[in-house]
Structure formats: C-alpha cells, structure tokens
C-alpha cells in the first residue's frame, strides 16, 4: 500500500500477518509473515518512501511467528493475544482483520502520518527561526 499525503509524502505499509497457511489457495504464510516484512522496507528504500508503516507488527506479527502463532490459526476466544485483531463474531478468516483489527491498523497509519507531519512542522519551524 503506497499512500501519498499532499502529493509529497509516501508511505509504504508492511501488510498484516496471515494467521494460518493456506486459508486462501494462493496465499503463503511463509511469504506474508517472513518475506514481506523484510522485502517491503527494502522496496521503500528503492522507491524513496518517507516511512514504512509496520502494520505486520501492529497486528501481532513477530519474527518467531512459526512458533508463536496457533498451529490451526486463530479462533474466537483464543488465548493468543493478536487473535483479537482477526477473530470475533464478525469474522475469523485468518487473513482479514475484524473491526478491532482495522481500528488498530488505522492507529498505526495515523501514528505514521501524524509523526511525519509533526517532524515536518518542527523542521519548518527550525528553518524559519534560522532565517531571522
């Protein structure tokens, strides 16, 4: 996901984790949970992004996912904390967040956008003070 803010800011997001392999025919948990978290930041450097938003980790992704994630994926009421982002009475397809997960995703994106905005405003203030 590339998002442009005021046509000057580019964000690239690492996608959410896939909680169970094979839930969709062509989706590989190895690719989503191991390859993409490494590949997306590398791509961000090539396409000159301002920030990488780590949605993967915001929604419970982690380096030891093979050992940590439930073997049969998430379930409603699971003891594995990140399952709260994927499983509820609303949905539990192991791939798409539920409303709680989408709210967490929005928080991660907002944090990145507001952080960049704050950094830019601070830099602009410093520059304007230097000009006097």
PDB file of C-alpha atoms in Angstrom:
ATOM      1  CA  UNK A   1       0.000   0.000   0.000  1.00  0.00           C
ATOM      2  CA  UNK A   2       1.507   3.310  -1.047  1.00  0.00           C
ATOM      3  CA  UNK A   3      -0.217   6.383   0.324  1.00  0.00           C
ATOM      4  CA  UNK A   4       0.548   9.892  -0.817  1.00  0.00           C
ATOM      5  CA  UNK A   5      -0.141  12.761   1.556  1.00  0.00           C
ATOM      6  CA  UNK A   6      -0.396  16.169  -0.122  1.00  0.00           C
ATOM      7  CA  UNK A   7       1.468  14.649  -3.079  1.00  0.00           C
ATOM      8  CA  UNK A   8       4.748  14.951  -1.160  1.00  0.00           C
ATOM      9  CA  UNK A   9       4.723  12.149   1.391  1.00  0.00           C
ATOM     10  CA  UNK A  10       4.898   8.472   0.517  1.00  0.00           C
ATOM     11  CA  UNK A  11       4.208   5.701   2.988  1.00  0.00           C
ATOM     12  CA  UNK A  12       4.650   2.002   2.384  1.00  0.00           C
ATOM     13  CA  UNK A  13       2.936  -0.487   4.697  1.00  0.00           C
ATOM     14  CA  UNK A  14       4.010  -3.978   5.645  1.00  0.00           C
ATOM     15  CA  UNK A  15       0.764  -5.982   5.408  1.00  0.00           C
ATOM     16  CA  UNK A  16      -0.923  -7.644   8.386  1.00  0.00           C
ATOM     17  CA  UNK A  17       0.153 -11.156   9.327  1.00  0.00           C
ATOM     18  CA  UNK A  18      -1.524 -14.201   7.854  1.00  0.00           C
ATOM     19  CA  UNK A  19      -2.611 -16.236  10.850  1.00  0.00           C
ATOM     20  CA  UNK A  20      -2.914 -19.610   9.078  1.00  0.00           C
ATOM     21  CA  UNK A  21      -1.266 -21.014   5.961  1.00  0.00           C
ATOM     22  CA  UNK A  22      -3.476 -21.974   3.046  1.00  0.00           C
ATOM     23  CA  UNK A  23      -6.661 -20.172   4.075  1.00  0.00           C
ATOM     24  CA  UNK A  24      -6.738 -18.775   0.555  1.00  0.00           C
ATOM     25  CA  UNK A  25      -5.370 -21.006  -2.203  1.00  0.00           C
ATOM     26  CA  UNK A  26      -2.528 -18.778  -3.371  1.00  0.00           C
ATOM     27  CA  UNK A  27      -1.514 -17.194  -0.059  1.00  0.00           C
ATOM     28  CA  UNK A  28       1.610 -18.498   1.594  1.00  0.00           C
ATOM     29  CA  UNK A  29       2.144 -17.817   5.264  1.00  0.00           C
ATOM     30  CA  UNK A  30       5.908 -18.012   4.662  1.00  0.00           C
ATOM     31  CA  UNK A  31       5.671 -15.179   2.122  1.00  0.00           C
ATOM     32  CA  UNK A  32       3.281 -12.969   4.099  1.00  0.00           C
ATOM     33  CA  UNK A  33       4.851 -13.487   7.527  1.00  0.00           C
ATOM     34  CA  UNK A  34       8.554 -13.929   6.668  1.00  0.00           C
ATOM     35  CA  UNK A  35       9.343 -12.492   3.233  1.00  0.00           C
ATOM     36  CA  UNK A  36       7.160  -9.359   3.077  1.00  0.00           C
ATOM     37  CA  UNK A  37       8.276  -7.904   6.438  1.00  0.00           C
ATOM     38  CA  UNK A  38      11.837  -7.955   5.065  1.00  0.00           C
ATOM     39  CA  UNK A  39      11.037  -7.053   1.453  1.00  0.00           C
ATOM     40  CA  UNK A  40       8.766  -4.045   1.995  1.00  0.00           C
ATOM     41  CA  UNK A  41      11.369  -1.933   3.847  1.00  0.00           C
ATOM     42  CA  UNK A  42      13.908  -2.766   1.125  1.00  0.00           C
ATOM     43  CA  UNK A  43      11.455  -1.655  -1.563  1.00  0.00           C
ATOM     44  CA  UNK A  44      10.746   1.522   0.419  1.00  0.00           C
ATOM     45  CA  UNK A  45      14.389   2.497   0.077  1.00  0.00           C
ATOM     46  CA  UNK A  46      14.300   1.999  -3.678  1.00  0.00           C
ATOM     47  CA  UNK A  47      11.100   3.988  -4.249  1.00  0.00           C
ATOM     48  CA  UNK A  48      12.153   6.747  -1.850  1.00  0.00           C
ATOM     49  CA  UNK A  49       9.361   6.418   0.714  1.00  0.00           C
ATOM     50  CA  UNK A  50       9.195   8.739   3.681  1.00  0.00           C
ATOM     51  CA  UNK A  51       8.187   5.985   6.100  1.00  0.00           C
ATOM     52  CA  UNK A  52       7.350   2.318   6.372  1.00  0.00           C
ATOM     53  CA  UNK A  53       4.282   1.560   8.489  1.00  0.00           C
ATOM     54  CA  UNK A  54       4.707  -1.777  10.239  1.00  0.00           C
ATOM     55  CA  UNK A  55       1.114  -2.990  10.156  1.00  0.00           C
ATOM     56  CA  UNK A  56       2.502  -6.536  10.449  1.00  0.00           C
ATOM     57  CA  UNK A  57       3.781  -5.924  13.980  1.00  0.00           C
ATOM     58  CA  UNK A  58       0.911  -3.602  14.913  1.00  0.00           C
ATOM     59  CA  UNK A  59      -1.458  -6.523  14.370  1.00  0.00           C
ATOM     60  CA  UNK A  60       0.639  -9.058  16.255  1.00  0.00           C
ATOM     61  CA  UNK A  61       3.164 -10.197  13.657  1.00  0.00           C
ATOM     62  CA  UNK A  62       6.528 -11.229  15.024  1.00  0.00           C
ATOM     63  CA  UNK A  63       9.798 -12.783  13.923  1.00  0.00           C
ATOM     64  CA  UNK A  64       9.068 -16.080  15.701  1.00  0.00           C
ATOM     65  CA  UNK A  65       5.621 -16.406  14.110  1.00  0.00           C
ATOM     66  CA  UNK A  66       6.185 -20.076  13.183  1.00  0.00           C
ATOM     67  CA  UNK A  67       6.472 -20.993  16.859  1.00  0.00           C
ATOM     68  CA  UNK A  68       4.176 -18.335  18.322  1.00  0.00           C
ATOM     69  CA  UNK A  69       1.093 -18.379  16.092  1.00  0.00           C
ATOM     70  CA  UNK A  70      -1.549 -21.029  16.885  1.00  0.00           C
ATOM     71  CA  UNK A  71      -0.974 -24.122  14.714  1.00  0.00           C
ATOM     72  CA  UNK A  72      -4.564 -24.103  13.473  1.00  0.00           C
ATOM     73  CA  UNK A  73      -4.853 -20.326  13.234  1.00  0.00           C
ATOM     74  CA  UNK A  74      -6.925 -18.001  15.363  1.00  0.00           C
ATOM     75  CA  UNK A  75     -10.291 -18.769  16.876  1.00  0.00           C
ATOM     76  CA  UNK A  76     -12.863 -16.669  18.704  1.00  0.00           C
ATOM     77  CA  UNK A  77     -11.777 -16.517  22.334  1.00  0.00           C
ATOM     78  CA  UNK A  78      -8.209 -17.639  21.583  1.00  0.00           C
ATOM     79  CA  UNK A  79      -5.568 -17.196  24.293  1.00  0.00           C
ATOM     80  CA  UNK A  80      -3.135 -15.870  21.664  1.00  0.00           C
ATOM     81  CA  UNK A  81      -3.436 -12.087  22.064  1.00  0.00           C
ATOM     82  CA  UNK A  82      -3.189 -10.998  18.405  1.00  0.00           C
ATOM     83  CA  UNK A  83      -6.200 -13.166  17.528  1.00  0.00           C
ATOM     84  CA  UNK A  84      -8.334 -10.326  18.912  1.00  0.00           C
ATOM     85  CA  UNK A  85      -7.494  -8.436  15.689  1.00  0.00           C
ATOM     86  CA  UNK A  86      -8.684 -11.232  13.410  1.00  0.00           C
ATOM     87  CA  UNK A  87     -11.373 -13.255  15.136  1.00  0.00           C
ATOM     88  CA  UNK A  88     -14.702 -12.202  16.572  1.00  0.00           C
ATOM     89  CA  UNK A  89     -18.340 -12.926  15.922  1.00  0.00           C
ATOM     90  CA  UNK A  90     -17.939 -10.573  12.940  1.00  0.00           C
ATOM     91  CA  UNK A  91     -15.325 -12.633  11.084  1.00  0.00           C
ATOM     92  CA  UNK A  92     -12.438 -15.038  11.523  1.00  0.00           C
ATOM     93  CA  UNK A  93     -10.876 -15.847   8.146  1.00  0.00           C
ATOM     94  CA  UNK A  94      -7.220 -15.726   9.353  1.00  0.00           C
ATOM     95  CA  UNK A  95      -6.356 -13.063   6.778  1.00  0.00           C
ATOM     96  CA  UNK A  96      -8.597 -10.001   7.042  1.00  0.00           C
ATOM     97  CA  UNK A  97      -8.777  -8.050  10.292  1.00  0.00           C
ATOM     98  CA  UNK A  98     -12.082  -7.622  12.077  1.00  0.00           C
ATOM     99  CA  UNK A  99     -13.281  -4.207  13.276  1.00  0.00           C
ATOM    100  CA  UNK A 100     -10.824  -4.264  16.192  1.00  0.00           C
ATOM    101  CA  UNK A 101      -8.002  -5.111  13.783  1.00  0.00           C
ATOM    102  CA  UNK A 102      -8.968  -2.401  11.320  1.00  0.00           C
ATOM    103  CA  UNK A 103      -9.062   0.129  14.161  1.00  0.00           C
ATOM    104  CA  UNK A 104      -5.545  -0.943  15.176  1.00  0.00           C
ATOM    105  CA  UNK A 105      -4.409  -0.688  11.544  1.00  0.00           C
ATOM    106  CA  UNK A 106      -5.848   2.837  11.367  1.00  0.00           C
ATOM    107  CA  UNK A 107      -3.984   3.757  14.577  1.00  0.00           C
ATOM    108  CA  UNK A 108      -0.702   2.565  13.066  1.00  0.00           C
ATOM    109  CA  UNK A 109      -1.288   4.563   9.890  1.00  0.00           C
ATOM    110  CA  UNK A 110      -2.379   7.668  11.823  1.00  0.00           C
ATOM    111  CA  UNK A 111       0.688   7.449  14.048  1.00  0.00           C
ATOM    112  CA  UNK A 112       2.930   7.373  10.971  1.00  0.00           C
ATOM    113  CA  UNK A 113       1.114  10.232   9.228  1.00  0.00           C
ATOM    114  CA  UNK A 114       0.952  12.433  12.312  1.00  0.00           C
ATOM    115  CA  UNK A 115       4.552  11.642  13.206  1.00  0.00           C
ATOM    116  CA  UNK A 116       5.732  12.706   9.769  1.00  0.00           C
ATOM    117  CA  UNK A 117       3.556  15.786   9.893  1.00  0.00           C
ATOM    118  CA  UNK A 118       4.948  16.746  13.303  1.00  0.00           C
ATOM    119  CA  UNK A 119       8.532  16.161  12.135  1.00  0.00           C
ATOM    120  CA  UNK A 120       7.974  18.362   9.103  1.00  0.00           C
ATOM    121  CA  UNK A 121       6.380  21.150  11.147  1.00  0.00           C
ATOM    122  CA  UNK A 122       9.276  21.029  13.606  1.00  0.00           C
ATOM    123  CA  UNK A 123      11.791  21.214  10.752  1.00  0.00           C
ATOM    124  CA  UNK A 124       9.902  24.126   9.182  1.00  0.00           C
ATOM    125  CA  UNK A 125       9.892  25.994  12.493  1.00  0.00           C
ATOM    126  CA  UNK A 126      13.636  25.463  12.883  1.00  0.00           C
ATOM    127  CA  UNK A 127      14.252  26.723   9.353  1.00  0.00           C
ATOM    128  CA  UNK A 128      12.062  29.782   9.861  1.00  0.00           C
ATOM    129  CA  UNK A 129      13.890  30.647  13.102  1.00  0.00           C
ATOM    130  CA  UNK A 130      17.235  30.332  11.334  1.00  0.00           C
ATOM    131  CA  UNK A 131      16.139  32.840   8.704  1.00  0.00           C
ATOM    132  CA  UNK A 132      15.660  35.687  11.213  1.00  0.00           C
TER     133      UNK A 132
END
